[in-house]
GROMACS .gro file of C-alpha atoms in nm:
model
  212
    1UNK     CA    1  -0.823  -6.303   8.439
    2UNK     CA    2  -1.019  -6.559   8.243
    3UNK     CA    3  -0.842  -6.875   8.385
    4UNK     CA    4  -1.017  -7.197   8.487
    5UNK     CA    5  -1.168  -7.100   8.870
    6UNK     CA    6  -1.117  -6.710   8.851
    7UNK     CA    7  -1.428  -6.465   8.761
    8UNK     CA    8  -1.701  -6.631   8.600
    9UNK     CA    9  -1.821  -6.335   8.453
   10UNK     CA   10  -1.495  -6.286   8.298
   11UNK     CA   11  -1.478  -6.644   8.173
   12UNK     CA   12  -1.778  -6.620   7.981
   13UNK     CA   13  -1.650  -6.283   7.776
   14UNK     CA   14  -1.533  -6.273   7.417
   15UNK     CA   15  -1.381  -5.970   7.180
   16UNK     CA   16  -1.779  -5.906   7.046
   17UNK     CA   17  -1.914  -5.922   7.404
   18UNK     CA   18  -1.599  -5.657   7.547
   19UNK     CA   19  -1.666  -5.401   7.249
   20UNK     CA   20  -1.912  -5.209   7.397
   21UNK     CA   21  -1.721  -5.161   7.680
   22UNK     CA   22  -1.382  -5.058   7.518
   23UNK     CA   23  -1.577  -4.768   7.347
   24UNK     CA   24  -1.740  -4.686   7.665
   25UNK     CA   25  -1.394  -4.640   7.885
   26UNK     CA   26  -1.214  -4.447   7.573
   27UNK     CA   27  -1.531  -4.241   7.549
   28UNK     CA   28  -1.463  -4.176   7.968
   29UNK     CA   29  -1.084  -4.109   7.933
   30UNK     CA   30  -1.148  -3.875   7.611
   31UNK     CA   31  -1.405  -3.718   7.845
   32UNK     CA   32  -1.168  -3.674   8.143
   33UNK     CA   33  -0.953  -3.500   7.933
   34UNK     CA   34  -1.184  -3.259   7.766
   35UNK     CA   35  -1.337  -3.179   8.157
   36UNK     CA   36  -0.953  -3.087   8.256
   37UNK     CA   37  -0.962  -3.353   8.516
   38UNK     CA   38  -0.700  -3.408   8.789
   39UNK     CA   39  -0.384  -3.614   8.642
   40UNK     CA   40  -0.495  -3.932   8.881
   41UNK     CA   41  -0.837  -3.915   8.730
   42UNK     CA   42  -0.710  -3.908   8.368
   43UNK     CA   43  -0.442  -4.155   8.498
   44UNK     CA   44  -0.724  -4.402   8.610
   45UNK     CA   45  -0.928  -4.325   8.336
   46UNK     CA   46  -0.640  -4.431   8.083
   47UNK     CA   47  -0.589  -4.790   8.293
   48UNK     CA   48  -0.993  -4.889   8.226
   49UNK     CA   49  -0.856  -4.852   7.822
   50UNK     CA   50  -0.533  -5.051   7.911
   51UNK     CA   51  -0.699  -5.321   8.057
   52UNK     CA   52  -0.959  -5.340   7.770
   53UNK     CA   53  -0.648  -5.427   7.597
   54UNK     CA   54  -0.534  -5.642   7.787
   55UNK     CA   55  -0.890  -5.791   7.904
   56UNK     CA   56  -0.871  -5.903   7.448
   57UNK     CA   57  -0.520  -6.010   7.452
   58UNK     CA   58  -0.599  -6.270   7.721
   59UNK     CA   59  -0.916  -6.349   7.578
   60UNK     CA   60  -0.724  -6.466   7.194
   61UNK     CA   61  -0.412  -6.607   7.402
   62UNK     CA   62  -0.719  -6.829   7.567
   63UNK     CA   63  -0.919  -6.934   7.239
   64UNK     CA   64  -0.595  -6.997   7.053
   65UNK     CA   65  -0.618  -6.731   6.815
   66UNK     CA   66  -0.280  -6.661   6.780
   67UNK     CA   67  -0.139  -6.399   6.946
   68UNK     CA   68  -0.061  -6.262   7.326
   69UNK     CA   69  -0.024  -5.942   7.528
   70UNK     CA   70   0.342  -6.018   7.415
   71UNK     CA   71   0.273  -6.064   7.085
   72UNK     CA   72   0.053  -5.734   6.991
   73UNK     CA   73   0.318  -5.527   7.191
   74UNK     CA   74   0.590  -5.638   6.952
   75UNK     CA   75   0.382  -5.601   6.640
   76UNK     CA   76   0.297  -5.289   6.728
   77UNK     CA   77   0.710  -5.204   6.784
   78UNK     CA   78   0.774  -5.342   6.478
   79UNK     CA   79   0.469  -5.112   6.321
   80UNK     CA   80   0.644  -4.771   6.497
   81UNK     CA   81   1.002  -4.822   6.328
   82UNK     CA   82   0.866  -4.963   6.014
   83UNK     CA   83   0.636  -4.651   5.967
   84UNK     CA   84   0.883  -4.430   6.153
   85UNK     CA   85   1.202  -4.430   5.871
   86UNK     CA   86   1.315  -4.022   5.972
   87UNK     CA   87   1.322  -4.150   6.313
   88UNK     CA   88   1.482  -4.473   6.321
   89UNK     CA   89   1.596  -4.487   5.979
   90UNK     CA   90   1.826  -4.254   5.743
   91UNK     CA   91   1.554  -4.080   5.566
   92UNK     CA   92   1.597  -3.725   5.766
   93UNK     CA   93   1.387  -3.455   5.896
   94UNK     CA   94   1.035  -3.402   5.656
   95UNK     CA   95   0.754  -3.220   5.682
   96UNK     CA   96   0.383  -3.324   5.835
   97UNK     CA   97   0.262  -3.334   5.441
   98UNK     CA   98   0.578  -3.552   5.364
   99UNK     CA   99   0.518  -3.755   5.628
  100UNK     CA  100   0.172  -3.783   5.529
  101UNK     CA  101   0.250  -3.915   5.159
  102UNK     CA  102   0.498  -4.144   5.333
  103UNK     CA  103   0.294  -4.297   5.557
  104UNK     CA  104   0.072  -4.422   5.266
  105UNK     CA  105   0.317  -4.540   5.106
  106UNK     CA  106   0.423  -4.775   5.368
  107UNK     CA  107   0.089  -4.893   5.406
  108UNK     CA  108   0.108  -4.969   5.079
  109UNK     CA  109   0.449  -5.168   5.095
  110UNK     CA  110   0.299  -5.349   5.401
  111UNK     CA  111  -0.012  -5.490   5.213
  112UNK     CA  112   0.158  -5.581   4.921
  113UNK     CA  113  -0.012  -5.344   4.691
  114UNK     CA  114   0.136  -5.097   4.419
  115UNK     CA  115   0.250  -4.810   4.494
  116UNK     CA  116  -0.048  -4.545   4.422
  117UNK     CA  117  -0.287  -4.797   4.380
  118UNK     CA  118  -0.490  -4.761   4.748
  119UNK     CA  119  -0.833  -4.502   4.737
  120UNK     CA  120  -0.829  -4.246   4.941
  121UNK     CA  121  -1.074  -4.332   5.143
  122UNK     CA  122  -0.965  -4.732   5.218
  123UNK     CA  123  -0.949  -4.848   5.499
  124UNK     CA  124  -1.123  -4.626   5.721
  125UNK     CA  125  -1.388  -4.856   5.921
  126UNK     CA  126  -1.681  -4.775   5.854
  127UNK     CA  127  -1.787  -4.890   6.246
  128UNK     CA  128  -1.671  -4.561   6.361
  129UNK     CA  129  -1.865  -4.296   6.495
  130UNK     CA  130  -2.049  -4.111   6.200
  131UNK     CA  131  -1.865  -3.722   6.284
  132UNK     CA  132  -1.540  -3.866   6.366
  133UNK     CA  133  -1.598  -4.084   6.040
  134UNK     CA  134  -1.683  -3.785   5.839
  135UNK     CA  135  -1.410  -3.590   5.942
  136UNK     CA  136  -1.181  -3.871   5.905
  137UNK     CA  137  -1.345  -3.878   5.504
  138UNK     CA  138  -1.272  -3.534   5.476
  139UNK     CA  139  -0.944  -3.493   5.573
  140UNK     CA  140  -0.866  -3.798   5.341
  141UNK     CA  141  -1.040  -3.659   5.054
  142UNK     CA  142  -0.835  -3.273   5.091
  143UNK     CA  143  -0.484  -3.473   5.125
  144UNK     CA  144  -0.624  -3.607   4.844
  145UNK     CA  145  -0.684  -3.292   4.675
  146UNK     CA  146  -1.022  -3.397   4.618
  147UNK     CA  147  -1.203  -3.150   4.816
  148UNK     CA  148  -1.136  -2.827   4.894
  149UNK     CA  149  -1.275  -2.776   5.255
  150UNK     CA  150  -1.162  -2.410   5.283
  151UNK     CA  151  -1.389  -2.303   4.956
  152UNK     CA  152  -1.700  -2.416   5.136
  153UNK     CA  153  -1.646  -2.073   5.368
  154UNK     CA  154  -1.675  -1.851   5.084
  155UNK     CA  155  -1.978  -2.021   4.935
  156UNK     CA  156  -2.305  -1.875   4.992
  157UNK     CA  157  -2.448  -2.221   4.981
  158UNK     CA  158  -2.277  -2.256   5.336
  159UNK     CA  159  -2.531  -2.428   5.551
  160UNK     CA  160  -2.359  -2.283   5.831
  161UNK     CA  161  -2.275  -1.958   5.726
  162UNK     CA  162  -2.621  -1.802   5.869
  163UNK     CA  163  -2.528  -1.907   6.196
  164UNK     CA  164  -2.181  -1.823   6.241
  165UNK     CA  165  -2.100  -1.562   5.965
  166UNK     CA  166  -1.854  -1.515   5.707
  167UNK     CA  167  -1.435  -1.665   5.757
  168UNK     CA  168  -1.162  -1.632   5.554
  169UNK     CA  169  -0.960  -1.859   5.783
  170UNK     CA  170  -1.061  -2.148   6.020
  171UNK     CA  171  -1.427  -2.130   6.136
  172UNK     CA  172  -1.400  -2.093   6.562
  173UNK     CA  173  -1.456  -2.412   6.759
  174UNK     CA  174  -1.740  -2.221   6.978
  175UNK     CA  175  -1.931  -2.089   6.663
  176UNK     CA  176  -1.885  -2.471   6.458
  177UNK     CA  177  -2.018  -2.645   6.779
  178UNK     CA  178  -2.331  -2.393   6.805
  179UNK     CA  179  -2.428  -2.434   6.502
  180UNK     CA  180  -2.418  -2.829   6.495
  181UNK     CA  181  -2.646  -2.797   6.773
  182UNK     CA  182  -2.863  -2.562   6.609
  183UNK     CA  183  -2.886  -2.897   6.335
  184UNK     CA  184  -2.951  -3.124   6.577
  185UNK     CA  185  -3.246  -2.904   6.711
  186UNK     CA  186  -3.370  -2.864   6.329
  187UNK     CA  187  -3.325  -3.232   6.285
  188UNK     CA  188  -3.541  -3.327   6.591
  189UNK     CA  189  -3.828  -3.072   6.505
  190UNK     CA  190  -3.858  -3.201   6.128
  191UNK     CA  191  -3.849  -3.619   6.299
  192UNK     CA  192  -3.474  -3.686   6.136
  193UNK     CA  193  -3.218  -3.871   6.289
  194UNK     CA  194  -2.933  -3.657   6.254
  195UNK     CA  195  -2.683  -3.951   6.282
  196UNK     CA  196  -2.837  -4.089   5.970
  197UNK     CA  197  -2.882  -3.812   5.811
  198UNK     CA  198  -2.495  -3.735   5.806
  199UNK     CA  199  -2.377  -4.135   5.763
  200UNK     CA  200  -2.590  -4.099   5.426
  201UNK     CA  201  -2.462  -3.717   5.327
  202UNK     CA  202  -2.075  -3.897   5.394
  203UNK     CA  203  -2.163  -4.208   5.187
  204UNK     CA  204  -2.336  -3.975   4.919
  205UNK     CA  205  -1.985  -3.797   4.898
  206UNK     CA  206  -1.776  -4.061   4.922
  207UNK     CA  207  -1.945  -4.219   4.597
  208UNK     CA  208  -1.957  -3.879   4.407
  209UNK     CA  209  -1.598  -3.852   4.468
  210UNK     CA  210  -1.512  -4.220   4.347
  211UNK     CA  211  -1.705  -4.197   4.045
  212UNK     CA  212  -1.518  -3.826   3.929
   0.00000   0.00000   0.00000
């Protein structure tokens, strides 16, 4: 792929350079899916990620960084029974919330650190897409018991309550995406980049939380 007389174009590549380009193909295959695409159309959509993949394990096998194709496909093995003790181990069946708790545990074990000791919010990378990051902050933050997502439906304060109404239970998918667009809409008629404007609302909370 990136040997001495193949592609040039390839040759010249390095993991910064291929980024762009492995969030473009899983933005494609997430797309494929969504559109209820033919299998061979998700099926080809799913290879452009797998050769991402394997596009950055050939690029650190060539620049000596350590590790192969071989390599990250054992890690990530080792990472699946490690993390996977009711499956592979004697720990028996548990719940999603048990397995929740557990799973930060052994991130915890893997680091090194104390038991307890790791925020709620470490480790998620702050490169990722602001919603998907937000969500990602929220769900953190209500395993935490932190926030209670559920209350914000019976607030009055709801910024989204005038455009999809009163819930007791989970808000529809239909009426939450409507009225995200409706924001976006508000945002561009007052000059606001939305994107910001929700990457500083997350931060805001994240630091509120950490300081309680």
């Amino acid at each position: 792929m990136v040997a001495d007389g193949g592609c040039a174009w390839h040759a010249e590549q390095t993991h910064e350079s291929l980024a762009p380009f492995l969030i473009e193909e899983t933005a494609e295959f997430i797309d494929a899916i969504e559109r209820d695409l033919p299998p061979e159309e998700v099926r080809g959509e799913l290879g452009d990620v797998l050769y991402q993949v394997l596009f950055h394990a050939v690029i650190a096998e060539r620049d000596g960084e350590g590790y192969d194709l071989a390599s990250v496909a054992q890690s990530l093995n080792e990472k699946l029974v490690a993390r996977h003790p009711h499956v592979f181990g004697d720990r028996g069946h548990m719940t999603v919330a048990e397995l929740n708790a557990e799973w930060e545990r052994l991130k915890e074990d893997a680091a090194g650190e104390d038991r307890g000791s790791r925020a709620p919010l470490e480790g998620i990378p702050a490169g990722m897409p602001t919603l998907a990051r937000a969500a990602k902050v929220v769900e953190r933050l209500k395993r935490a018991r932190l926030v209670d997502p559920s209350a914000a439906e019976r607030s009055a304060e709801d910024p989204l309550s005038a455009a999809i109404g009163p819930a007791e239970t989970a808000m529809a998918e239909v009426g939450i995406g409507d009225a995200m667009l409706a924001l976006v809409i508000r945002a561009n008629a007052a000059g606001v980049d939305p994107d910001r404007s929700l990457r500083l609302a997350v931060n805001r909370l994240a630091e509120r939380v950490s300081c309680d």
